[in-house]
Amino acid sequence: MVAITGASTPERTAEVMDVASLLACREYLYTLFHKLFGGVPSCELLEALTGDATEAALGAYAEGSEALASAAGFLASLHDRASGELLDAACDEYTRLFIGPAELVAYPWESPYVSKQASVCQESTLAVRRAYEAHGLQPRKLLRVPDDHVSLMCAFLSRLAGEAREALSVGDLAALAAVQREQESFVRGHLLGWLSEYARFARRSKTAVLYPQMIEAFADFVAVDATFLGESAFWAEGLAGVGASGEDVAERALVDAARAYDAEESAACEQLVAETRKLAALRLRGIEDNELVSVAA
């Protein structure tokens, strides 16, 4: 997705804007998936899911990914359904796939796929908990919900995605590289290994209104994101090294130059950040079961 070019300032500033755009997109998408998998859907959530911001974010990630392009097309097709009918069907499907009371056809947490045992709070669960604790976070309902629930992990990655975006915005490329490497390790260690199987099991649902398709889309998104995380970390490491050697402009000046280089795209990024904040503030029934809070809270 990104690569370090030989390097004129215009080339590098264009790279910064490309990376900034993708950072904003992934923060939005992880926030969206956190809400989608963490609480009973509402009209507001479905509006966001089928809205322009989601289309733009998925579109940015869909370049080179037929699976994500297909997901974007599926969401576009939902516009043709009556909103009330779609909401009722989505709520029913969410309940069966994430709550019960019948046994779930697909467990929405990591540990059963890793250990092949249905019990929760296994070693992989504790590893995820330690990752949260390293950032001063814990599930709001600690010990009452599995730490490795897919929605909680999306909430965690949304927060780290925000840290990455902020690091680039202030020109701290070393911090950007570090948080991208951490996210890459988390994604590869706790998501990539089981999401495809999760999506396959979700397809056993007696309906395919929304959630089987979106679980599949999430698995595809994470696979693409893992590659972006590694490439963007390598890019930031290389560019930070150039700045440190005195061969190029200072890091902050580079970011400012990038914003001036493409003011329109910068404005689009800021708009997507605003949509992410709006989405993050959305309250859904049951979302408190899948929220992270500071350890002191």
Short mmCIF file of C-alpha atoms in Angstrom, two decimals:
data_model
loop_
_atom_site.label_atom_id
_atom_site.label_comp_id
_atom_site.label_asym_id
_atom_site.label_seq_id
_atom_site.Cartn_x
_atom_site.Cartn_y
_atom_site.Cartn_z
CA MET A 1 0.00 0.00 0.00
CA VAL A 2 2.81 2.41 0.84
CA ALA A 3 6.47 2.50 -0.03
CA ILE A 4 9.40 4.78 0.65
CA THR A 5 10.26 6.62 -2.55
CA GLY A 6 13.63 7.96 -3.52
CA ALA A 7 12.59 11.25 -2.50
CA SER A 8 11.71 14.59 -3.46
CA THR A 9 9.62 16.47 -0.94
CA PRO A 10 6.52 16.45 -3.24
CA GLU A 11 6.74 12.66 -3.46
CA ARG A 12 7.09 12.29 0.27
CA THR A 13 4.30 14.72 1.06
CA ALA A 14 2.04 12.75 -1.27
CA GLU A 15 2.98 9.60 0.66
CA VAL A 16 2.09 11.31 3.93
CA MET A 17 -1.37 12.14 2.64
CA ASP A 18 -1.89 8.57 1.42
CA VAL A 19 -0.91 7.20 4.81
CA ALA A 20 -2.96 9.83 6.67
CA SER A 21 -6.02 8.88 4.63
CA LEU A 22 -5.65 5.17 5.36
CA LEU A 23 -5.04 5.81 9.06
CA ALA A 24 -8.31 7.75 9.23
CA CYS A 25 -10.12 5.03 7.29
CA ARG A 26 -8.98 2.20 9.53
CA GLU A 27 -9.83 4.11 12.72
CA TYR A 28 -13.33 4.63 11.36
CA LEU A 29 -13.72 1.00 10.28
CA TYR A 30 -12.56 -0.49 13.57
CA THR A 31 -14.97 1.84 15.38
CA LEU A 32 -17.76 0.74 13.04
CA PHE A 33 -17.05 -2.97 13.53
CA HIS A 34 -16.83 -2.46 17.30
CA LYS A 35 -20.36 -1.05 17.30
CA LEU A 36 -21.68 -3.54 14.76
CA PHE A 37 -20.49 -6.60 16.69
CA GLY A 38 -20.94 -5.16 20.17
CA GLY A 39 -24.53 -3.96 20.48
CA VAL A 40 -28.03 -4.41 19.12
CA PRO A 41 -28.26 -2.49 15.83
CA SER A 42 -30.21 0.76 15.62
CA CYS A 43 -31.43 3.00 12.80
CA GLU A 44 -28.43 5.27 13.41
CA LEU A 45 -25.98 2.38 13.12
CA LEU A 46 -27.53 1.14 9.88
CA GLU A 47 -27.43 4.67 8.49
CA ALA A 48 -23.72 4.85 9.27
CA LEU A 49 -23.13 1.39 7.86
CA THR A 50 -24.72 2.27 4.53
CA GLY A 51 -23.57 5.90 4.50
CA ASP A 52 -20.95 7.86 2.62
CA ALA A 53 -18.26 7.60 5.30
CA THR A 54 -18.36 3.79 5.28
CA GLU A 55 -18.36 3.75 1.50
CA ALA A 56 -15.30 6.01 1.43
CA ALA A 57 -13.40 4.07 4.10
CA LEU A 58 -14.11 0.68 2.57
CA GLY A 59 -13.35 2.06 -0.87
CA ALA A 60 -9.88 3.13 0.25
CA TYR A 61 -9.15 -0.34 1.60
CA ALA A 62 -10.88 -2.12 -1.27
CA GLU A 63 -8.18 -1.12 -3.77
CA GLY A 64 -6.68 -4.42 -4.80
CA SER A 65 -9.18 -6.43 -2.72
CA GLU A 66 -12.08 -7.97 -4.61
CA ALA A 67 -13.54 -9.24 -1.34
CA LEU A 68 -13.77 -5.76 0.16
CA ALA A 69 -15.10 -4.34 -3.08
CA SER A 70 -17.81 -6.99 -2.90
CA ALA A 71 -18.60 -5.97 0.70
CA ALA A 72 -18.95 -2.35 -0.40
CA GLY A 73 -21.33 -3.47 -3.15
CA PHE A 74 -23.37 -5.47 -0.65
CA LEU A 75 -23.78 -2.45 1.62
CA ALA A 76 -24.83 -0.34 -1.36
CA SER A 77 -27.55 -2.92 -2.11
CA LEU A 78 -29.05 -2.44 1.36
CA HIS A 79 -30.24 1.02 0.33
CA ASP A 80 -33.05 -0.71 -1.57
CA ARG A 81 -34.50 -2.29 1.57
CA ALA A 82 -37.10 -0.57 3.72
CA SER A 83 -35.33 0.74 6.81
CA GLY A 84 -37.81 -0.69 9.30
CA GLU A 85 -37.78 -4.12 7.69
CA LEU A 86 -34.00 -4.20 7.56
CA LEU A 87 -33.64 -3.10 11.18
CA ASP A 88 -36.04 -5.74 12.48
CA ALA A 89 -34.31 -8.48 10.53
CA ALA A 90 -30.84 -7.26 11.57
CA CYS A 91 -31.82 -7.15 15.26
CA ASP A 92 -33.13 -10.70 15.07
CA GLU A 93 -29.99 -11.90 13.33
CA TYR A 94 -27.71 -10.10 15.80
CA THR A 95 -29.51 -11.71 18.74
CA ARG A 96 -29.12 -15.21 17.31
CA LEU A 97 -25.46 -14.76 16.32
CA PHE A 98 -24.18 -12.86 19.36
CA ILE A 99 -26.55 -13.41 22.29
CA GLY A 100 -28.72 -16.52 22.09
CA PRO A 101 -30.58 -18.04 23.94
CA ALA A 102 -29.84 -20.97 21.62
CA GLU A 103 -26.23 -22.10 21.27
CA LEU A 104 -24.35 -19.74 18.98
CA VAL A 105 -23.48 -21.10 15.55
CA ALA A 106 -20.23 -19.08 15.65
CA TYR A 107 -18.46 -17.99 18.83
CA PRO A 108 -17.51 -14.27 18.59
CA TRP A 109 -14.34 -14.63 20.66
CA GLU A 110 -10.88 -15.96 19.91
CA SER A 111 -10.16 -18.67 22.47
CA PRO A 112 -12.42 -21.49 21.16
CA TYR A 113 -10.79 -21.28 17.74
CA VAL A 114 -7.27 -21.36 19.21
CA SER A 115 -7.77 -24.13 21.77
CA LYS A 116 -10.65 -25.97 20.06
CA GLN A 117 -12.46 -25.86 23.41
CA ALA A 118 -15.71 -23.99 23.96
CA SER A 119 -14.72 -22.64 27.38
CA VAL A 120 -13.74 -18.99 27.78
CA CYS A 121 -10.91 -17.30 29.69
CA GLN A 122 -8.10 -19.42 28.30
CA GLU A 123 -4.46 -18.42 27.83
CA SER A 124 -5.17 -16.48 24.64
CA THR A 125 -7.88 -14.55 26.52
CA LEU A 126 -5.38 -13.57 29.22
CA ALA A 127 -2.86 -12.49 26.57
CA VAL A 128 -5.46 -10.12 25.13
CA ARG A 129 -6.20 -8.82 28.63
CA ARG A 130 -2.49 -8.07 29.14
CA ALA A 131 -2.43 -6.12 25.87
CA TYR A 132 -5.30 -3.97 27.13
CA GLU A 133 -3.65 -3.50 30.52
CA ALA A 134 -0.45 -2.29 28.85
CA HIS A 135 -2.50 0.69 27.67
CA GLY A 136 -4.29 1.19 30.98
CA LEU A 137 -7.50 -0.39 29.71
CA GLN A 138 -9.85 -3.15 30.72
CA PRO A 139 -13.32 -4.35 29.70
CA ARG A 140 -16.05 -2.38 31.41
CA LYS A 141 -17.46 -5.71 32.61
CA LEU A 142 -14.16 -7.34 33.48
CA LEU A 143 -14.50 -11.03 34.41
CA ARG A 144 -18.10 -11.03 33.20
CA VAL A 145 -17.37 -10.97 29.46
CA PRO A 146 -14.55 -12.62 27.49
CA ASP A 147 -11.69 -10.15 26.95
CA ASP A 148 -11.14 -11.61 23.48
CA HIS A 149 -14.63 -10.83 22.17
CA VAL A 150 -14.32 -9.55 18.60
CA SER A 151 -16.06 -6.27 19.49
CA LEU A 152 -13.68 -5.56 22.39
CA MET A 153 -10.68 -6.22 20.18
CA CYS A 154 -12.10 -3.81 17.59
CA ALA A 155 -12.52 -1.21 20.33
CA PHE A 156 -8.87 -1.69 21.29
CA LEU A 157 -7.63 -1.37 17.73
CA SER A 158 -9.80 1.70 17.19
CA ARG A 159 -8.03 3.37 20.11
CA LEU A 160 -4.59 2.44 18.83
CA ALA A 161 -5.58 3.54 15.33
CA GLY A 162 -6.41 6.94 16.82
CA GLU A 163 -2.99 7.06 18.48
CA ALA A 164 -1.36 6.32 15.13
CA ARG A 165 -3.31 9.07 13.40
CA GLU A 166 -2.40 11.56 16.12
CA ALA A 167 1.28 10.56 15.92
CA LEU A 168 1.36 11.35 12.21
CA SER A 169 -0.56 14.59 12.69
CA VAL A 170 2.19 15.94 14.98
CA GLY A 171 5.00 14.51 12.87
CA ASP A 172 6.13 11.88 15.41
CA LEU A 173 7.08 9.19 12.93
CA ALA A 174 8.92 7.10 15.53
CA ALA A 175 5.74 6.90 17.63
CA LEU A 176 3.73 6.09 14.51
CA ALA A 177 6.07 3.23 13.65
CA ALA A 178 5.91 1.86 17.20
CA VAL A 179 2.13 1.83 17.44
CA GLN A 180 1.79 0.32 13.96
CA ARG A 181 4.19 -2.47 14.91
CA GLU A 182 2.22 -3.11 18.10
CA GLN A 183 -1.03 -3.27 16.18
CA GLU A 184 0.47 -5.55 13.57
CA SER A 185 1.57 -7.94 16.32
CA PHE A 186 -1.89 -7.87 17.91
CA VAL A 187 -3.74 -8.35 14.61
CA ARG A 188 -1.52 -11.23 13.54
CA GLY A 189 -1.47 -12.77 16.99
CA HIS A 190 -5.14 -12.46 17.94
CA LEU A 191 -7.31 -11.94 14.85
CA LEU A 192 -5.87 -13.34 11.64
CA GLY A 193 -5.70 -16.89 12.91
CA TRP A 194 -9.42 -17.40 13.49
CA LEU A 195 -11.53 -14.83 11.65
CA SER A 196 -11.83 -16.87 8.45
CA GLU A 197 -13.16 -19.83 10.43
CA TYR A 198 -15.47 -17.53 12.37
CA ALA A 199 -16.85 -16.15 9.11
CA ARG A 200 -17.34 -19.66 7.75
CA PHE A 201 -19.29 -20.71 10.85
CA ALA A 202 -21.37 -17.51 10.74
CA ARG A 203 -22.53 -18.54 7.28
CA ARG A 204 -24.40 -21.39 8.99
CA SER A 205 -26.87 -18.83 10.31
CA LYS A 206 -30.41 -19.54 9.12
CA THR A 207 -30.48 -16.00 7.70
CA ALA A 208 -27.95 -13.85 5.88
CA VAL A 209 -29.49 -10.42 6.26
CA LEU A 210 -26.38 -8.55 7.39
CA TYR A 211 -24.09 -10.17 9.92
CA PRO A 212 -22.68 -13.20 8.07
CA GLN A 213 -21.66 -10.86 5.24
CA MET A 214 -20.16 -8.27 7.59
CA ILE A 215 -18.22 -10.85 9.60
CA GLU A 216 -16.79 -12.04 6.30
CA ALA A 217 -16.02 -8.44 5.32
CA PHE A 218 -14.29 -7.89 8.65
CA ALA A 219 -12.09 -10.93 8.12
CA ASP A 220 -11.12 -9.59 4.69
CA PHE A 221 -10.48 -6.11 6.08
CA VAL A 222 -8.20 -7.41 8.83
CA ALA A 223 -6.17 -9.41 6.32
CA VAL A 224 -5.59 -6.26 4.25
CA ASP A 225 -4.97 -4.21 7.39
CA ALA A 226 -2.23 -6.55 8.60
CA THR A 227 -0.31 -5.83 5.41
CA PHE A 228 -0.87 -2.09 5.71
CA LEU A 229 0.32 -2.08 9.32
CA GLY A 230 3.62 -3.69 8.39
CA GLU A 231 4.16 -1.50 5.34
CA SER A 232 3.24 1.75 7.09
CA ALA A 233 5.50 0.91 10.05
CA PHE A 234 8.39 0.27 7.66
CA TRP A 235 7.60 3.52 5.83
CA ALA A 236 7.54 5.54 9.07
CA GLU A 237 10.76 3.94 10.30
CA GLY A 238 12.52 4.77 7.06
CA LEU A 239 11.24 8.32 6.89
CA ALA A 240 12.04 8.98 10.55
CA GLY A 241 15.57 7.81 9.82
CA VAL A 242 15.86 10.22 6.90
CA GLY A 243 14.67 13.10 9.05
CA ALA A 244 17.04 12.20 11.87
CA SER A 245 20.02 12.18 9.53
CA GLY A 246 19.37 15.76 8.47
CA GLU A 247 18.92 14.82 4.82
CA ASP A 248 15.36 16.02 4.65
CA VAL A 249 12.97 18.51 6.23
CA ALA A 250 11.97 18.13 9.86
CA GLU A 251 9.17 15.66 10.54
CA ARG A 252 6.59 18.25 11.58
CA ALA A 253 7.40 20.43 8.58
CA LEU A 254 6.90 17.39 6.35
CA VAL A 255 3.41 16.77 7.70
CA ASP A 256 2.49 20.45 7.35
CA ALA A 257 3.76 20.39 3.78
CA ALA A 258 1.63 17.32 3.08
CA ARG A 259 -1.49 19.10 4.26
CA ALA A 260 -0.72 22.07 2.04
CA TYR A 261 0.11 19.72 -0.83
CA ASP A 262 -3.42 18.32 -0.93
CA ALA A 263 -5.81 20.48 1.06
CA GLU A 264 -8.84 18.69 -0.37
CA GLU A 265 -7.71 15.27 0.80
CA SER A 266 -6.73 16.73 4.16
CA ALA A 267 -10.27 18.05 4.54
CA ALA A 268 -11.65 14.62 3.62
CA CYS A 269 -9.52 13.05 6.37
CA GLU A 270 -10.76 15.57 8.90
CA GLN A 271 -14.35 14.86 7.88
CA LEU A 272 -13.81 11.12 8.34
CA VAL A 273 -12.31 11.76 11.78
CA ALA A 274 -15.42 13.75 12.67
CA GLU A 275 -17.62 10.86 11.49
CA THR A 276 -15.55 8.46 13.59
CA ARG A 277 -16.15 10.56 16.70
CA LYS A 278 -19.87 10.67 15.95
CA LEU A 279 -19.93 6.90 15.53
CA ALA A 280 -17.92 6.37 18.73
CA ALA A 281 -20.53 8.36 20.66
CA LEU A 282 -23.37 6.17 19.39
CA ARG A 283 -25.05 4.27 22.23
CA LEU A 284 -26.48 0.87 21.38
CA ARG A 285 -28.39 -1.50 23.61
CA GLY A 286 -25.91 -3.93 25.12
CA ILE A 287 -22.79 -2.06 23.94
CA GLU A 288 -21.67 -1.60 27.56
CA ASP A 289 -20.86 -5.34 27.59
CA ASN A 290 -18.19 -4.75 24.95
CA GLU A 291 -16.58 -1.46 25.94
CA LEU A 292 -13.08 -0.70 27.20
CA VAL A 293 -12.54 1.75 30.02
CA SER A 294 -9.46 3.04 31.81
CA VAL A 295 -8.28 0.80 34.64
CA ALA A 296 -8.95 3.62 37.09
CA ALA A 297 -12.56 4.01 35.93
#
